[in-house]
Short mmCIF file of C-alpha atoms in Angstrom, two decimals:
data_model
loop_
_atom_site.label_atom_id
_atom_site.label_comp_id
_atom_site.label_asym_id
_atom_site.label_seq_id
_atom_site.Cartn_x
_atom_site.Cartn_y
_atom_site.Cartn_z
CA UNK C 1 33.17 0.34 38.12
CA UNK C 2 29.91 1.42 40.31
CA UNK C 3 27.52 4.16 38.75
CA UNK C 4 25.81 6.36 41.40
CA UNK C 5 22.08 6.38 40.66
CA UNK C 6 19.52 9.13 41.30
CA UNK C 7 18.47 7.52 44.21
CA UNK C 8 22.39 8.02 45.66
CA UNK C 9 23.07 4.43 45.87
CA UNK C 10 25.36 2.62 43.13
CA UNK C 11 24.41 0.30 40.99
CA UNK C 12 27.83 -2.17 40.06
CA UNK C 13 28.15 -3.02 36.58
CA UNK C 14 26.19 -6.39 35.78
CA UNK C 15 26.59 -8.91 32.54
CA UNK C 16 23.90 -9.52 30.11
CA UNK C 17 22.40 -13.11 31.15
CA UNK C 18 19.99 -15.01 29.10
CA UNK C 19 16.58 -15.61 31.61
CA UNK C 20 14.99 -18.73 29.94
CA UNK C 21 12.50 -20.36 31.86
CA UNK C 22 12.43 -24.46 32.91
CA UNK C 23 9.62 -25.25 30.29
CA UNK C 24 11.49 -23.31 27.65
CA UNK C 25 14.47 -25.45 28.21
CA UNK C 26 12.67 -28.18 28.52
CA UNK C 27 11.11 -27.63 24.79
CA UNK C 28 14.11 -26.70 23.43
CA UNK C 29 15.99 -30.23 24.66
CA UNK C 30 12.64 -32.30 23.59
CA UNK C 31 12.79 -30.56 19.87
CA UNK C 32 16.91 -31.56 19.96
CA UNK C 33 16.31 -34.63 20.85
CA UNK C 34 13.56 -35.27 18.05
CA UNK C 35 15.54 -33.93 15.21
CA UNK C 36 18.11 -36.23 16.89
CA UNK C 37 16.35 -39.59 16.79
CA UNK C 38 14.75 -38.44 13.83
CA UNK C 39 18.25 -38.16 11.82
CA UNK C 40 19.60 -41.41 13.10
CA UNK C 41 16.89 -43.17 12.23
CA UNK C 42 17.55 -41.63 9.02
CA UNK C 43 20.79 -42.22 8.77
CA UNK C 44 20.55 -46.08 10.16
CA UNK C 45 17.57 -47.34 7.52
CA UNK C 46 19.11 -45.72 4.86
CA UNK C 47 23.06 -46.92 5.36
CA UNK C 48 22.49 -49.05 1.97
CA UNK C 49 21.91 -46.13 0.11
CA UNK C 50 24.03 -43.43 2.19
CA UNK C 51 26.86 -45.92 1.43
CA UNK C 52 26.36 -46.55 -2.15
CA UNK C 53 25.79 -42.35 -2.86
CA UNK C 54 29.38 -41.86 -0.90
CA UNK C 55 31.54 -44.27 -3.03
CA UNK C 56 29.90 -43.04 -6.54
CA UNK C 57 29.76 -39.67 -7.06
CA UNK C 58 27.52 -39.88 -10.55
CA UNK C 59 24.37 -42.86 -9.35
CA UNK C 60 22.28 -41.74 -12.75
CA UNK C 61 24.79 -44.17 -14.55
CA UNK C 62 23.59 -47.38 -12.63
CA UNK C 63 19.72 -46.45 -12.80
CA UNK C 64 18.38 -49.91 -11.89
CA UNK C 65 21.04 -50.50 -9.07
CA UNK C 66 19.99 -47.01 -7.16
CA UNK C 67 16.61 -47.35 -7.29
CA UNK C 68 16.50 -50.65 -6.00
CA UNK C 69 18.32 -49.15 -2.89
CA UNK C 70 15.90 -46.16 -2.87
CA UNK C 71 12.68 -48.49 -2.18
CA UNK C 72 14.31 -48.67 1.66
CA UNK C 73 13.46 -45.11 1.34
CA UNK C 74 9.71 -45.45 2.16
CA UNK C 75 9.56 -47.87 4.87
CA UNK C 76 12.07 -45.01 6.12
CA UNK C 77 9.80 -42.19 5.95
CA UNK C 78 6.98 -44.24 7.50
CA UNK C 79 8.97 -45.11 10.37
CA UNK C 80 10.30 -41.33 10.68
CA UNK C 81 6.31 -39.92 10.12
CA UNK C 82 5.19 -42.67 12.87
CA UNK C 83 7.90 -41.65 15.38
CA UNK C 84 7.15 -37.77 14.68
CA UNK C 85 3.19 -38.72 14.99
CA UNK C 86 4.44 -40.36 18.78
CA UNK C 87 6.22 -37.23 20.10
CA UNK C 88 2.75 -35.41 19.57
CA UNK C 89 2.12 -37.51 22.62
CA UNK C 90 5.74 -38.10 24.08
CA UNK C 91 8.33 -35.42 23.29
CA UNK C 92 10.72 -37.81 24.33
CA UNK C 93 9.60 -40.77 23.00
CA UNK C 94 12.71 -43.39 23.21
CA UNK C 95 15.11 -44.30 19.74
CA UNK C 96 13.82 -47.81 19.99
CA UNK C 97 10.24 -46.63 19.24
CA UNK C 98 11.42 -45.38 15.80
CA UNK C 99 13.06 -48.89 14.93
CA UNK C 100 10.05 -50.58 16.16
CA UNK C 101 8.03 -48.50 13.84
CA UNK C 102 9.77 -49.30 11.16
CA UNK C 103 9.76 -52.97 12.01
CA UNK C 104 6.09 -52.40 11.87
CA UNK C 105 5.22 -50.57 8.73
CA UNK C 106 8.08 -51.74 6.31
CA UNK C 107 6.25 -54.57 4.87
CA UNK C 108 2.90 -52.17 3.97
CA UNK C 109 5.21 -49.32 3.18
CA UNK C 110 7.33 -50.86 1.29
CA UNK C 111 4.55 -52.09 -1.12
CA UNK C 112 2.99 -48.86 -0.86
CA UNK C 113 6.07 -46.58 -1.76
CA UNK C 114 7.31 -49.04 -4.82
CA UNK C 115 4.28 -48.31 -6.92
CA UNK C 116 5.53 -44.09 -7.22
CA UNK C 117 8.98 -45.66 -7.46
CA UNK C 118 8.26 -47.78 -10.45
CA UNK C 119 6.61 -44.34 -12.15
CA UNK C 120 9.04 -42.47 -11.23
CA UNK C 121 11.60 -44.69 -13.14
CA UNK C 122 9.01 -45.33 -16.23
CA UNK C 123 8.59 -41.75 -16.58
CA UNK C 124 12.38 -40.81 -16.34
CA UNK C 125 13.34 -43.85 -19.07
CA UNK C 126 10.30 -42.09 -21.29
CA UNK C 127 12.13 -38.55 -20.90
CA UNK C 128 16.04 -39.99 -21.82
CA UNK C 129 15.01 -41.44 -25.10
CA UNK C 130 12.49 -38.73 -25.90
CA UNK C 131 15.31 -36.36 -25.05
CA UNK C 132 16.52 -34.65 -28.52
CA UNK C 133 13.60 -36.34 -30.41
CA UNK C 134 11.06 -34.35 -31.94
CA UNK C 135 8.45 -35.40 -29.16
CA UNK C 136 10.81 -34.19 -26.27
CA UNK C 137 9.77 -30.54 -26.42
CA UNK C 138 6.16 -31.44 -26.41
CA UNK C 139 6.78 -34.03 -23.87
CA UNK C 140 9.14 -33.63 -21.16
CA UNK C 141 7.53 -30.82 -19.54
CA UNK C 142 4.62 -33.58 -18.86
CA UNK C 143 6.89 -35.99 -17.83
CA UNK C 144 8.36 -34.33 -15.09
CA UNK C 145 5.80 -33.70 -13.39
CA UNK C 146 4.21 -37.10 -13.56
CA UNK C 147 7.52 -37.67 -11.93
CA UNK C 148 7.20 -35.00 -9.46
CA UNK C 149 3.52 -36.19 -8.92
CA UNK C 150 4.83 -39.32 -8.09
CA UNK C 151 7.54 -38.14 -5.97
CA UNK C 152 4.93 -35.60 -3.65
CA UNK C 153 2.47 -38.89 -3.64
CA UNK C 154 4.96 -41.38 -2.15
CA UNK C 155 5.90 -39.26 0.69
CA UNK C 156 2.59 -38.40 1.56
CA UNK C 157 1.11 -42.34 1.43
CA UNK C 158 3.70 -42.78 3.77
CA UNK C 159 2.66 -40.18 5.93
CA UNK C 160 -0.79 -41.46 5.77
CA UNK C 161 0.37 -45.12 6.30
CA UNK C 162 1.80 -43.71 9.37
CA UNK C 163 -1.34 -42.36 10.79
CA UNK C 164 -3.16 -45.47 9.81
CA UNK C 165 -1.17 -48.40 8.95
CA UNK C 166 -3.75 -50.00 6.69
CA UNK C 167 -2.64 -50.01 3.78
CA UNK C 168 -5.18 -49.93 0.83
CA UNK C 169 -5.75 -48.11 -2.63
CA UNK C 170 -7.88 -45.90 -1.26
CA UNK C 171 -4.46 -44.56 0.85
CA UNK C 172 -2.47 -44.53 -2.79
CA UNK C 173 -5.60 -42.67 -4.19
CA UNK C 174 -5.94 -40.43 -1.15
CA UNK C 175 -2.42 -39.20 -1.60
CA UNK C 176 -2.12 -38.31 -5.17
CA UNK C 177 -5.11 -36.27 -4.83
CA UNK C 178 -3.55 -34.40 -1.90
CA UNK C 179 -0.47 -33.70 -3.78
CA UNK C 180 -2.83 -32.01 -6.27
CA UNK C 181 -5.32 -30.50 -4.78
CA UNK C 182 -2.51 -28.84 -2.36
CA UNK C 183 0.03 -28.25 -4.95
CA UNK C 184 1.97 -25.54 -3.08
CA UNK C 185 2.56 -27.56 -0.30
CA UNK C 186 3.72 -30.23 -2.11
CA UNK C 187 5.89 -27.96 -4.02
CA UNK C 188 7.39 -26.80 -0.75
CA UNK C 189 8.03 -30.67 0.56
CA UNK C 190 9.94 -31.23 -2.65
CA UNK C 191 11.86 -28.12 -2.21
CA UNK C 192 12.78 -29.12 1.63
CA UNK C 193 13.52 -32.88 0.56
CA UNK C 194 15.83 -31.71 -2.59
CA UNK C 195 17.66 -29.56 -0.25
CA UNK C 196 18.30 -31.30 2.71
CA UNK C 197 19.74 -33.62 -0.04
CA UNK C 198 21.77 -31.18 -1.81
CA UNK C 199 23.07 -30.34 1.92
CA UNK C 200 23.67 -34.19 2.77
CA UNK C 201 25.97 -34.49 -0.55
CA UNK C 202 28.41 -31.29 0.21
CA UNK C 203 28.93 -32.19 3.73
CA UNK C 204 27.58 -35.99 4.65
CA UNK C 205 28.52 -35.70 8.46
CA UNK C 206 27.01 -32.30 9.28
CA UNK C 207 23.98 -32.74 6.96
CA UNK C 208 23.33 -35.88 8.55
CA UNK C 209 23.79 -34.74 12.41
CA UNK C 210 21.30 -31.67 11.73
CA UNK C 211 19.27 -31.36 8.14
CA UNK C 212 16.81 -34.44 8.34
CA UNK C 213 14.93 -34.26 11.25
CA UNK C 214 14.69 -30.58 10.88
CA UNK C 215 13.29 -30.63 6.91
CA UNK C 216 10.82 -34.19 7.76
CA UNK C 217 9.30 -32.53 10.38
CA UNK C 218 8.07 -29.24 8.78
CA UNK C 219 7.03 -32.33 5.66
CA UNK C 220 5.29 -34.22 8.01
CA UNK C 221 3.00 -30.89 9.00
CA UNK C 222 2.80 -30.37 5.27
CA UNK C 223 1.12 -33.38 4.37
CA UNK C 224 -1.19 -34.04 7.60
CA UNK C 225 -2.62 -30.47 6.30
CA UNK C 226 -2.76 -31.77 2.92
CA UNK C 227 -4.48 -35.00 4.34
CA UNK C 228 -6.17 -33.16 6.39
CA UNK C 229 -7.99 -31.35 3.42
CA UNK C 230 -9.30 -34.26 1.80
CA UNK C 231 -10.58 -35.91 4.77
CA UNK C 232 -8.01 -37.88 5.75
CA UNK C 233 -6.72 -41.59 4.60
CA UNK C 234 -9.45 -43.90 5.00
CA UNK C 235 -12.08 -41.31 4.15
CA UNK C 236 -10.95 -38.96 1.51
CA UNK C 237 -12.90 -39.67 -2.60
CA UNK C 238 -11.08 -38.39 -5.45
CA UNK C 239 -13.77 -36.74 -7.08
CA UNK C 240 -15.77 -38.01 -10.19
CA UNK C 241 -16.12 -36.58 -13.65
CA UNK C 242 -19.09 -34.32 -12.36
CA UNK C 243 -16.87 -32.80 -9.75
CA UNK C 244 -18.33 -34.65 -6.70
CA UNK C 245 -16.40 -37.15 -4.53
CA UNK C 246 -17.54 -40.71 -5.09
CA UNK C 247 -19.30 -42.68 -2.27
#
């Protein structure tokens, strides 16, 4: 139904329509299709795993078997960081150029990532038979976070391995003094990464299709600041007893 207006002329009733500009759209399709890419990729390098967490339902009973599976986890990450590093450049950089990337890097990732693995699983074998002992108390609280150290180390070594795929101890060092020195953002990258899986596990399909590439990219910010702040792999020092960065 018309309206007259003050001016005497109607004005028919109009709907509501939602004026996005061409650029918008065209950064709104180029994040979709990163978080896209991103999740496949995901979803592809880790079937192994994603397979073995769907048919049991309780993996802390077969220790050694699941963390074999989780070493694919790194060169998986690097591949994903390297990709995510690309689209800086190419917001639509193809699928293939994630698989190529992880063709790539898997060798030098996968030697760099098994390292925090390996603590990960010396530290949690330490805290089961300490658990209950007189020692646990006084213990435990140490032990996770050597784990959690660990954990917040071997995601950002592969985010440094994807910026520069030479792989050294400097790069191991580099990280675990990132993860300390920026402790809240490596508290926040565990917190992402522990619920994106938590969403995976209650609903595998949906998780899958949105929750990665969403939660790796805000990690993949996190650590090149936390990089960033000790002057990046390849040039960061952990420091020395006196305070002072060596070399």
């Amino acid at each position: 139904m018309s309206t007259p207006s003050t001016s005497g002329t109607t004005v028919s009733g109009r709907r509501l329509r939602l004026n996005v500009g061409h650029d918008s759209w065209d950064v709104i399709w180029s994040h979709v299709h990163r978080v896209l890419v991103v999740n496949l990729g995901v979803a592809v390098t880790n079937l192994p795993l994603l397979l073995a967490l769907a048919t049991e339902h309780q993996p802390w009973r077969y220790p050694v078997f699941f963390g074999l599976l989780s070493l694919g986890a790194g060169p998986s990450l690097a591949a994903v960081f390297a990709y995510l590093r690309r689209t800086a450049d190419d917001e639509r950089a193809p699928v293939a150029a994630l698989f190529r990337g992880y063709r790539r890097l898997f060798t030098r990732a996968l030697l760099g990532w098994t390292p925090f693995v390996l603590l990960i699983a010396v530290a949690a074998t330490d805290l089961v038979a300490l658990w209950g002992s007189a020692l646990g108390p006084a213990l435990a609280p140490l032990l996770i976070v050597l784990m959690l150290l660990a954990l917040s180390s071997g995601v950002v070594a592969m985010a440094g391995l994807a910026e520069d795929p030479r792989l050294s101890r400097r790069t191991l060092l580099t990280a675990c003094y990132a993860s300390v020195r920026r402790w809240p953002l490596a508290l926040l990258n565990l917190g992402l990464l522990g619920v994106s899986l938590a969403l995976v596990n209650q609903a595998p399909l949906m998780g899958l299709a949105v929750v990665p590439g969403c939660a790796l990219f805000v990690v993949w910010r996190d650590c090149g600041a936390m990089l960033e702040a000790v002057g990046g792999v390849g040039t960061a020092r952990p420091p020395d007893a006196t305070g002072r960065r060596c070399g």
